[in-house]
mmCIF file of C-alpha atoms in Angstrom:
data_model
loop_
_atom_site.group_PDB
_atom_site.id
_atom_site.type_symbol
_atom_site.label_atom_id
_atom_site.label_comp_id
_atom_site.label_asym_id
_atom_site.label_seq_id
_atom_site.Cartn_x
_atom_site.Cartn_y
_atom_site.Cartn_z
ATOM 1 C CA UNK A 1389 131.159 105.760 445.525
ATOM 2 C CA UNK A 1390 130.343 108.043 448.458
ATOM 3 C CA UNK A 1391 126.894 108.855 447.089
ATOM 4 C CA UNK A 1392 126.105 105.155 446.936
ATOM 5 C CA UNK A 1393 127.350 104.699 450.506
ATOM 6 C CA UNK A 1394 125.249 107.593 451.764
ATOM 7 C CA UNK A 1395 122.170 106.074 450.150
ATOM 8 C CA UNK A 1396 122.984 102.698 451.731
ATOM 9 C CA UNK A 1397 123.359 104.334 455.143
ATOM 10 C CA UNK A 1398 120.033 106.114 454.737
ATOM 11 C CA UNK A 1399 118.238 102.910 453.700
ATOM 12 C CA UNK A 1400 119.777 100.975 456.596
ATOM 13 C CA UNK A 1401 118.407 103.512 459.079
ATOM 14 C CA UNK A 1402 115.059 103.519 457.318
ATOM 15 C CA UNK A 1403 114.663 99.745 457.384
ATOM 16 C CA UNK A 1404 116.169 98.975 460.808
ATOM 17 C CA UNK A 1405 115.072 102.050 462.714
ATOM 18 C CA UNK A 1406 118.081 102.369 465.018
ATOM 19 C CA UNK A 1407 121.743 101.502 464.556
ATOM 20 C CA UNK A 1408 124.962 102.337 466.356
ATOM 21 C CA UNK A 1409 127.947 103.819 464.567
ATOM 22 C CA UNK A 1410 129.787 100.518 465.026
ATOM 23 C CA UNK A 1411 126.925 98.541 463.459
ATOM 24 C CA UNK A 1412 126.794 100.938 460.528
ATOM 25 C CA UNK A 1413 130.551 100.728 460.015
ATOM 26 C CA UNK A 1414 130.388 96.913 459.914
ATOM 27 C CA UNK A 1415 127.497 96.902 457.436
ATOM 28 C CA UNK A 1416 129.094 99.496 455.152
ATOM 29 C CA UNK A 1417 132.648 98.149 455.646
ATOM 30 C CA UNK A 1418 134.064 101.545 456.541
ATOM 31 C CA UNK A 1419 135.572 103.055 459.673
ATOM 32 C CA UNK A 1420 133.470 104.529 462.484
ATOM 33 C CA UNK A 1421 135.041 107.909 461.698
ATOM 34 C CA UNK A 1422 133.703 107.630 458.129
ATOM 35 C CA UNK A 1423 130.234 106.890 459.508
ATOM 36 C CA UNK A 1424 130.394 110.078 461.583
ATOM 37 C CA UNK A 1425 131.294 112.101 458.488
ATOM 38 C CA UNK A 1426 128.563 110.465 456.400
ATOM 39 C CA UNK A 1427 125.888 111.109 459.039
ATOM 40 C CA UNK A 1428 126.973 114.734 459.201
ATOM 41 C CA UNK A 1429 126.755 114.961 455.386
ATOM 42 C CA UNK A 1430 123.218 113.539 455.417
ATOM 43 C CA UNK A 1431 122.163 115.970 458.121
ATOM 44 C CA UNK A 1432 123.635 118.902 456.175
ATOM 45 C CA UNK A 1433 121.670 117.757 453.118
ATOM 46 C CA UNK A 1434 118.403 118.026 455.063
ATOM 47 C CA UNK A 1435 117.902 114.377 456.008
ATOM 48 C CA UNK A 1436 116.358 114.301 459.519
ATOM 49 C CA UNK A 1437 118.875 111.937 461.144
ATOM 50 C CA UNK A 1438 119.660 112.404 464.809
ATOM 51 C CA UNK A 1439 121.706 110.707 467.536
ATOM 52 C CA UNK A 1440 120.507 109.021 470.730
ATOM 53 C CA UNK A 1441 122.850 109.590 473.647
ATOM 54 C CA UNK A 1442 123.876 107.104 476.326
ATOM 55 C CA UNK A 1443 125.031 103.462 476.429
ATOM 56 C CA UNK A 1444 122.216 102.356 474.096
ATOM 57 C CA UNK A 1445 122.751 105.314 471.789
ATOM 58 C CA UNK A 1446 122.964 105.349 468.041
ATOM 59 C CA UNK A 1447 121.403 106.954 465.016
ATOM 60 C CA UNK A 1448 117.817 107.004 463.804
ATOM 61 C CA UNK A 1449 115.618 108.914 461.373
ATOM 62 C CA UNK A 1450 112.808 111.201 462.410
ATOM 63 C CA UNK A 1451 109.638 109.153 462.840
ATOM 64 C CA UNK A 1452 107.646 108.966 459.611
ATOM 65 C CA UNK A 1453 110.518 109.963 457.334
ATOM 66 C CA UNK A 1454 110.827 107.882 454.180
ATOM 67 C CA UNK A 1455 113.155 108.317 451.223
ATOM 68 C CA UNK A 1456 111.815 107.999 447.685
ATOM 69 C CA UNK A 1457 112.891 105.229 445.307
ATOM 70 C CA UNK A 1458 114.413 107.547 442.726
ATOM 71 C CA UNK A 1459 117.870 106.653 444.092
ATOM 72 C CA UNK A 1460 117.649 103.271 442.351
ATOM 73 C CA UNK A 1461 119.793 102.799 439.279
ATOM 74 C CA UNK A 1462 118.398 101.014 436.219
ATOM 75 C CA UNK A 1463 120.479 97.914 437.001
ATOM 76 C CA UNK A 1464 119.355 97.844 440.646
ATOM 77 C CA UNK A 1465 115.705 98.136 439.691
ATOM 78 C CA UNK A 1466 116.113 95.366 437.104
ATOM 79 C CA UNK A 1467 117.709 93.036 439.637
ATOM 80 C CA UNK A 1468 114.729 93.441 441.971
ATOM 81 C CA UNK A 1469 112.381 92.099 439.323
ATOM 82 C CA UNK A 1470 114.745 89.271 438.425
ATOM 83 C CA UNK A 1471 114.779 88.257 442.097
ATOM 84 C CA UNK A 1472 110.987 88.056 442.270
ATOM 85 C CA UNK A 1473 109.797 84.439 442.085
ATOM 86 C CA UNK A 1474 106.028 84.333 441.449
ATOM 87 C CA UNK A 1475 105.821 80.560 441.930
ATOM 88 C CA UNK A 1476 107.284 80.437 445.459
ATOM 89 C CA UNK A 1477 105.407 83.618 446.407
ATOM 90 C CA UNK A 1478 102.134 81.965 445.381
ATOM 91 C CA UNK A 1479 103.029 78.818 447.356
ATOM 92 C CA UNK A 1480 103.491 80.974 450.448
ATOM 93 C CA UNK A 1481 100.122 82.636 449.855
ATOM 94 C CA UNK A 1482 101.773 85.895 448.798
ATOM 95 C CA UNK A 1483 101.185 85.766 445.034
ATOM 96 C CA UNK A 1484 98.723 88.659 444.904
ATOM 97 C CA UNK A 1485 100.727 90.656 447.444
ATOM 98 C CA UNK A 1486 103.933 90.208 445.429
ATOM 99 C CA UNK A 1487 102.175 91.211 442.205
ATOM 100 C CA UNK A 1488 100.758 94.349 443.833
ATOM 101 C CA UNK A 1489 104.159 95.245 445.282
ATOM 102 C CA UNK A 1490 105.727 94.860 441.839
ATOM 103 C CA UNK A 1491 103.143 97.188 440.304
ATOM 104 C CA UNK A 1492 103.695 99.783 443.042
ATOM 105 C CA UNK A 1493 107.456 99.608 442.598
ATOM 106 C CA UNK A 1494 107.124 100.076 438.855
ATOM 107 C CA UNK A 1495 104.838 103.067 439.367
ATOM 108 C CA UNK A 1496 107.301 104.675 441.802
ATOM 109 C CA UNK A 1497 110.338 104.334 439.549
ATOM 110 C CA UNK A 1498 111.551 107.121 437.261
ATOM 111 C CA UNK A 1499 111.250 106.441 433.488
ATOM 112 C CA UNK A 1500 114.673 104.923 432.785
ATOM 113 C CA UNK A 1501 114.772 102.399 435.671
ATOM 114 C CA UNK A 1502 111.107 101.567 434.960
ATOM 115 C CA UNK A 1503 111.972 100.760 431.329
ATOM 116 C CA UNK A 1504 114.875 98.503 432.337
ATOM 117 C CA UNK A 1505 112.811 96.730 435.023
ATOM 118 C CA UNK A 1506 109.962 96.053 432.596
ATOM 119 C CA UNK A 1507 112.362 94.715 429.980
ATOM 120 C CA UNK A 1508 113.991 92.451 432.553
ATOM 121 C CA UNK A 1509 110.598 90.982 433.466
ATOM 122 C CA UNK A 1510 109.747 90.458 429.763
ATOM 123 C CA UNK A 1511 113.020 88.767 428.830
ATOM 124 C CA UNK A 1512 114.077 86.692 431.856
ATOM 125 C CA UNK A 1513 112.122 84.003 433.673
ATOM 126 C CA UNK A 1514 113.263 81.889 436.628
ATOM 127 C CA UNK A 1515 112.015 78.282 436.780
ATOM 128 C CA UNK A 1516 113.262 76.810 440.054
ATOM 129 C CA UNK A 1517 112.659 73.016 439.843
ATOM 130 C CA UNK A 1518 115.034 70.849 437.820
ATOM 131 C CA UNK A 1519 114.082 69.051 434.611
ATOM 132 C CA UNK A 1520 111.924 65.937 434.807
ATOM 133 C CA UNK A 1521 110.773 66.634 438.317
ATOM 134 C CA UNK A 1522 108.085 68.926 439.580
ATOM 135 C CA UNK A 1523 108.061 70.879 442.783
ATOM 136 C CA UNK A 1524 107.232 68.960 445.956
ATOM 137 C CA UNK A 1525 103.662 68.738 447.159
ATOM 138 C CA UNK A 1526 103.559 70.884 450.303
ATOM 139 C CA UNK A 1527 99.982 70.998 451.663
ATOM 140 C CA UNK A 1528 101.154 72.428 455.001
ATOM 141 C CA UNK A 1529 103.487 75.120 453.686
ATOM 142 C CA UNK A 1530 100.992 77.809 454.735
ATOM 143 C CA UNK A 1531 101.026 76.664 458.366
ATOM 144 C CA UNK A 1532 104.806 76.406 458.346
ATOM 145 C CA UNK A 1533 105.307 79.886 456.890
ATOM 146 C CA UNK A 1534 102.822 81.389 459.370
ATOM 147 C CA UNK A 1535 104.647 79.723 462.258
ATOM 148 C CA UNK A 1536 107.987 81.026 460.949
ATOM 149 C CA UNK A 1537 106.691 84.564 460.518
ATOM 150 C CA UNK A 1538 104.823 84.851 463.841
ATOM 151 C CA UNK A 1539 107.298 82.776 465.904
ATOM 152 C CA UNK A 1540 104.606 80.271 466.824
ATOM 153 C CA UNK A 1541 105.279 76.627 467.773
ATOM 154 C CA UNK A 1542 104.277 74.085 465.145
ATOM 155 C CA UNK A 1543 102.872 70.684 466.113
ATOM 156 C CA UNK A 1544 103.567 68.312 463.252
ATOM 157 C CA UNK A 1545 103.617 64.690 462.169
ATOM 158 C CA UNK A 1546 106.759 64.087 460.134
ATOM 159 C CA UNK A 1547 107.459 61.159 457.808
ATOM 160 C CA UNK A 1548 111.045 60.119 458.296
ATOM 161 C CA UNK A 1549 112.987 57.822 455.985
ATOM 162 C CA UNK A 1550 111.763 54.483 457.263
ATOM 163 C CA UNK A 1551 108.526 52.899 458.431
ATOM 164 C CA UNK A 1552 107.666 55.214 461.328
ATOM 165 C CA UNK A 1553 106.175 58.689 461.471
ATOM 166 C CA UNK A 1554 107.142 60.911 464.389
ATOM 167 C CA UNK A 1555 105.356 63.642 466.324
ATOM 168 C CA UNK A 1556 107.263 66.861 466.915
ATOM 169 C CA UNK A 1557 106.625 70.238 468.526
ATOM 170 C CA UNK A 1558 108.942 72.463 466.522
ATOM 171 C CA UNK A 1559 110.087 76.071 466.781
ATOM 172 C CA UNK A 1560 110.514 77.060 463.112
ATOM 173 C CA UNK A 1561 113.312 79.567 462.518
ATOM 174 C CA UNK A 1562 113.120 79.840 458.731
ATOM 175 C CA UNK A 1563 112.234 78.414 455.324
ATOM 176 C CA UNK A 1564 114.639 77.631 452.482
ATOM 177 C CA UNK A 1565 113.727 76.890 448.856
ATOM 178 C CA UNK A 1566 116.327 74.600 447.276
ATOM 179 C CA UNK A 1567 115.919 73.104 443.800
ATOM 180 C CA UNK A 1568 112.129 73.318 443.912
ATOM 181 C CA UNK A 1569 111.893 71.804 447.417
ATOM 182 C CA UNK A 1570 111.016 73.696 450.606
ATOM 183 C CA UNK A 1571 112.970 73.004 453.794
ATOM 184 C CA UNK A 1572 112.076 74.151 457.316
ATOM 185 C CA UNK A 1573 114.872 74.943 459.754
ATOM 186 C CA UNK A 1574 113.543 74.390 463.266
ATOM 187 C CA UNK A 1575 114.566 73.524 466.817
ATOM 188 C CA UNK A 1576 112.836 70.748 468.749
ATOM 189 C CA UNK A 1577 112.923 70.348 472.509
ATOM 190 C CA UNK A 1578 115.384 73.172 473.029
ATOM 191 C CA UNK A 1579 118.021 71.474 470.897
ATOM 192 C CA UNK A 1580 120.110 72.710 468.001
ATOM 193 C CA UNK A 1581 118.327 73.658 464.747
ATOM 194 C CA UNK A 1582 117.630 70.819 462.350
ATOM 195 C CA UNK A 1583 116.363 70.653 458.771
ATOM 196 C CA UNK A 1584 112.999 69.180 457.799
ATOM 197 C CA UNK A 1585 111.690 68.718 454.273
ATOM 198 C CA UNK A 1586 108.275 70.383 454.201
ATOM 199 C CA UNK A 1587 106.826 67.834 451.762
ATOM 200 C CA UNK A 1588 107.346 65.136 454.410
ATOM 201 C CA UNK A 1589 105.109 66.921 456.916
ATOM 202 C CA UNK A 1590 101.867 64.904 456.779
ATOM 203 C CA UNK A 1591 99.955 66.853 459.470
ATOM 204 C CA UNK A 1592 100.528 70.236 461.064
ATOM 205 C CA UNK A 1593 98.824 72.789 463.264
ATOM 206 C CA UNK A 1594 100.001 75.969 464.931
ATOM 207 C CA UNK A 1595 100.229 75.556 468.706
ATOM 208 C CA UNK A 1596 99.466 78.085 471.422
ATOM 209 C CA UNK A 1597 101.996 80.653 472.552
ATOM 210 C CA UNK A 1598 105.143 82.037 470.988
ATOM 211 C CA UNK A 1599 108.835 81.216 471.116
ATOM 212 C CA UNK A 1600 111.924 83.398 471.187
ATOM 213 C CA UNK A 1601 114.027 83.110 468.061
ATOM 214 C CA UNK A 1602 117.755 83.180 468.979
ATOM 215 C CA UNK A 1603 119.119 86.633 468.283
ATOM 216 C CA UNK A 1604 122.369 85.265 466.839
ATOM 217 C CA UNK A 1605 120.734 82.808 464.438
ATOM 218 C CA UNK A 1606 121.365 83.601 460.754
ATOM 219 C CA UNK A 1607 119.403 81.484 458.300
ATOM 220 C CA UNK A 1608 121.761 81.930 455.326
ATOM 221 C CA UNK A 1609 124.838 81.050 457.399
ATOM 222 C CA UNK A 1610 123.097 78.006 458.881
ATOM 223 C CA UNK A 1611 122.071 76.762 455.438
ATOM 224 C CA UNK A 1612 125.582 77.170 454.038
ATOM 225 C CA UNK A 1613 126.996 75.077 456.902
ATOM 226 C CA UNK A 1614 124.231 72.498 456.499
ATOM 227 C CA UNK A 1615 124.840 72.185 452.745
ATOM 228 C CA UNK A 1616 128.595 71.729 453.275
ATOM 229 C CA UNK A 1617 127.966 69.083 455.928
ATOM 230 C CA UNK A 1618 125.398 67.337 453.726
ATOM 231 C CA UNK A 1619 127.897 67.040 450.880
ATOM 232 C CA UNK A 1620 130.535 65.698 453.268
ATOM 233 C CA UNK A 1621 128.113 63.060 454.612
ATOM 234 C CA UNK A 1622 126.891 62.163 451.124
ATOM 235 C CA UNK A 1623 130.268 61.102 449.736
ATOM 236 C CA UNK A 1624 131.545 58.481 452.172
ATOM 237 C CA UNK A 1625 133.842 56.458 449.890
ATOM 238 C CA UNK A 1626 136.010 56.686 446.789
ATOM 239 C CA UNK A 1627 136.359 54.767 443.527
ATOM 240 C CA UNK A 1628 139.296 54.628 441.138
ATOM 241 C CA UNK A 1629 137.887 54.894 437.606
ATOM 242 C CA UNK A 1630 139.314 54.972 434.079
ATOM 243 C CA UNK A 1631 137.389 57.388 431.858
ATOM 244 C CA UNK A 1632 137.376 57.307 428.052
ATOM 245 C CA UNK A 1633 138.159 60.476 426.050
ATOM 246 C CA UNK A 1634 135.314 62.546 424.652
ATOM 247 C CA UNK A 1635 132.714 61.740 427.308
ATOM 248 C CA UNK A 1636 133.419 64.653 429.643
ATOM 249 C CA UNK A 1637 129.966 66.195 429.241
ATOM 250 C CA UNK A 1638 128.175 62.873 429.865
ATOM 251 C CA UNK A 1639 130.492 62.162 432.803
ATOM 252 C CA UNK A 1640 129.629 65.551 434.334
ATOM 253 C CA UNK A 1641 125.908 65.002 433.758
ATOM 254 C CA UNK A 1642 125.993 61.509 435.291
ATOM 255 C CA UNK A 1643 128.040 62.033 438.455
ATOM 256 C CA UNK A 1644 127.443 65.752 438.947
ATOM 257 C CA UNK A 1645 129.358 68.715 437.574
ATOM 258 C CA UNK A 1646 131.165 69.682 440.801
ATOM 259 C CA UNK A 1647 132.318 66.139 441.539
ATOM 260 C CA UNK A 1648 133.337 65.442 437.927
ATOM 261 C CA UNK A 1649 135.222 68.708 437.495
ATOM 262 C CA UNK A 1650 137.185 68.189 440.722
ATOM 263 C CA UNK A 1651 138.026 64.587 439.806
ATOM 264 C CA UNK A 1652 139.111 65.431 436.252
ATOM 265 C CA UNK A 1653 141.188 68.390 437.431
ATOM 266 C CA UNK A 1654 143.259 66.067 439.659
ATOM 267 C CA UNK A 1655 143.555 63.264 437.083
ATOM 268 C CA UNK A 1656 146.935 62.167 435.840
ATOM 269 C CA UNK A 1657 148.070 62.410 432.209
ATOM 270 C CA UNK A 1658 146.052 60.407 429.634
ATOM 271 C CA UNK A 1659 147.384 57.078 428.374
ATOM 272 C CA UNK A 1660 148.158 56.357 424.706
ATOM 273 C CA UNK A 1661 144.415 55.848 424.018
ATOM 274 C CA UNK A 1662 143.431 59.104 425.762
ATOM 275 C CA UNK A 1663 141.920 57.443 428.857
ATOM 276 C CA UNK A 1664 142.493 59.097 432.245
ATOM 277 C CA UNK A 1665 142.350 57.639 435.763
ATOM 278 C CA UNK A 1666 140.364 59.642 438.300
ATOM 279 C CA UNK A 1667 139.527 59.294 441.985
ATOM 280 C CA UNK A 1668 135.770 59.709 442.217
ATOM 281 C CA UNK A 1669 133.898 60.397 445.486
ATOM 282 C CA UNK A 1670 130.903 58.055 445.775
ATOM 283 C CA UNK A 1671 127.954 57.734 448.144
ATOM 284 C CA UNK A 1672 128.187 53.929 448.361
ATOM 285 C CA UNK A 1673 129.183 50.920 446.267
ATOM 286 C CA UNK A 1674 125.531 50.222 445.494
ATOM 287 C CA UNK A 1675 124.842 53.775 444.360
ATOM 288 C CA UNK A 1676 128.049 53.973 442.284
ATOM 289 C CA UNK A 1677 127.203 50.644 440.617
ATOM 290 C CA UNK A 1678 123.823 51.997 439.500
ATOM 291 C CA UNK A 1679 125.260 55.376 438.491
ATOM 292 C CA UNK A 1680 128.311 54.305 436.506
ATOM 293 C CA UNK A 1681 126.451 51.635 434.541
ATOM 294 C CA UNK A 1682 124.875 54.535 432.673
ATOM 295 C CA UNK A 1683 128.254 55.293 431.104
ATOM 296 C CA UNK A 1684 128.559 51.792 429.608
ATOM 297 C CA UNK A 1685 131.947 50.788 428.222
ATOM 298 C CA UNK A 1686 133.291 54.342 428.472
ATOM 299 C CA UNK A 1687 134.352 53.771 432.082
ATOM 300 C CA UNK A 1688 136.292 50.995 433.802
ATOM 301 C CA UNK A 1689 136.187 50.496 437.557
ATOM 302 C CA UNK A 1690 139.637 49.742 438.992
ATOM 303 C CA UNK A 1691 138.825 50.011 442.714
ATOM 304 C CA UNK A 1692 137.216 49.045 445.021
ATOM 305 C CA UNK A 1693 137.209 45.347 444.179
ATOM 306 C CA UNK A 1694 133.604 44.965 445.370
ATOM 307 C CA UNK A 1695 132.353 47.581 442.911
ATOM 308 C CA UNK A 1696 134.413 46.116 440.054
ATOM 309 C CA UNK A 1697 132.978 42.662 440.788
ATOM 310 C CA UNK A 1698 129.418 43.983 440.814
ATOM 311 C CA UNK A 1699 129.946 45.744 437.480
ATOM 312 C CA UNK A 1700 131.432 42.576 435.949
ATOM 313 C CA UNK A 1701 128.522 40.466 437.214
ATOM 314 C CA UNK A 1702 125.969 42.904 435.784
ATOM 315 C CA UNK A 1703 127.732 43.087 432.416
ATOM 316 C CA UNK A 1704 127.870 39.276 432.277
ATOM 317 C CA UNK A 1705 124.164 39.067 433.080
ATOM 318 C CA UNK A 1706 123.354 41.601 430.387
ATOM 319 C CA UNK A 1707 125.454 39.662 427.881
ATOM 320 C CA UNK A 1708 123.578 36.493 428.688
ATOM 321 C CA UNK A 1709 120.216 38.220 428.455
ATOM 322 C CA UNK A 1710 120.811 39.865 425.093
ATOM 323 C CA UNK A 1711 122.784 36.940 423.710
ATOM 324 C CA UNK A 1712 119.873 34.611 424.419
ATOM 325 C CA UNK A 1713 117.519 36.971 422.571
ATOM 326 C CA UNK A 1714 119.772 36.955 419.510
ATOM 327 C CA UNK A 1715 119.545 33.164 419.365
#
């Protein structure tokens, strides 16, 4: 355990250059006193770590010092190759760079981790987009990624939902790949960060100058909050639905696994035919009408009355259509 922590401390100093004892203790989830002991242990082992004095003091490594990769375990090395996504790297213009980095990492690894990493690459493949849909077309992803990396303003024309396109001068803070789609997190006009789907950018160019990225902005934390808020805004109503036995997998596939599992978990006991009544979050009556028709006679809408009436009208229309064809 301590050896792993010492290696983590060493790599933190190597990648960040300078850190205070308090920062190290927060990253490693140990006390400041433990950090002092670990730094002393590294120094005794010959690692050139030294302390800066004063209010802005902290620890750093001697300039030019680099640790070798032979501290990686087989599992850690394997996970690095599993995390490498050649498709997204190529979209960002980094396909060749990522491939070269992978080769260099393999060459630097000792035999056992190298064997495990190679086997991981041979036996596992990550395909990001969902079935029956390809990745978005993103002709301006290169400009967006360059603006993110160099903290350059991005002048763009963005296609909103609706008839009008809008012009924006954005300060891009980061890029997120979600389900095969790229999203840009950016601030406009000094406001709070917002999310833009990169495929809806229909023109873009990098503007002059640079912007200051807020020091307290964390992309992962922002995205987690955004995703939670998106789900809350998506489901604005509720339907009371009777669900037939034996269709759980189709129910989960149709309405979404998270929503279905939560609804079924809170359902009451089944009736004498095995049907259960669930409260199902829905986006709208119109959307639920389209969605639940896919389950046919294996669901019955109890509430709201508007949705039940729409389902009854559609079923009646279908009966008339197919009945006429039988005649």
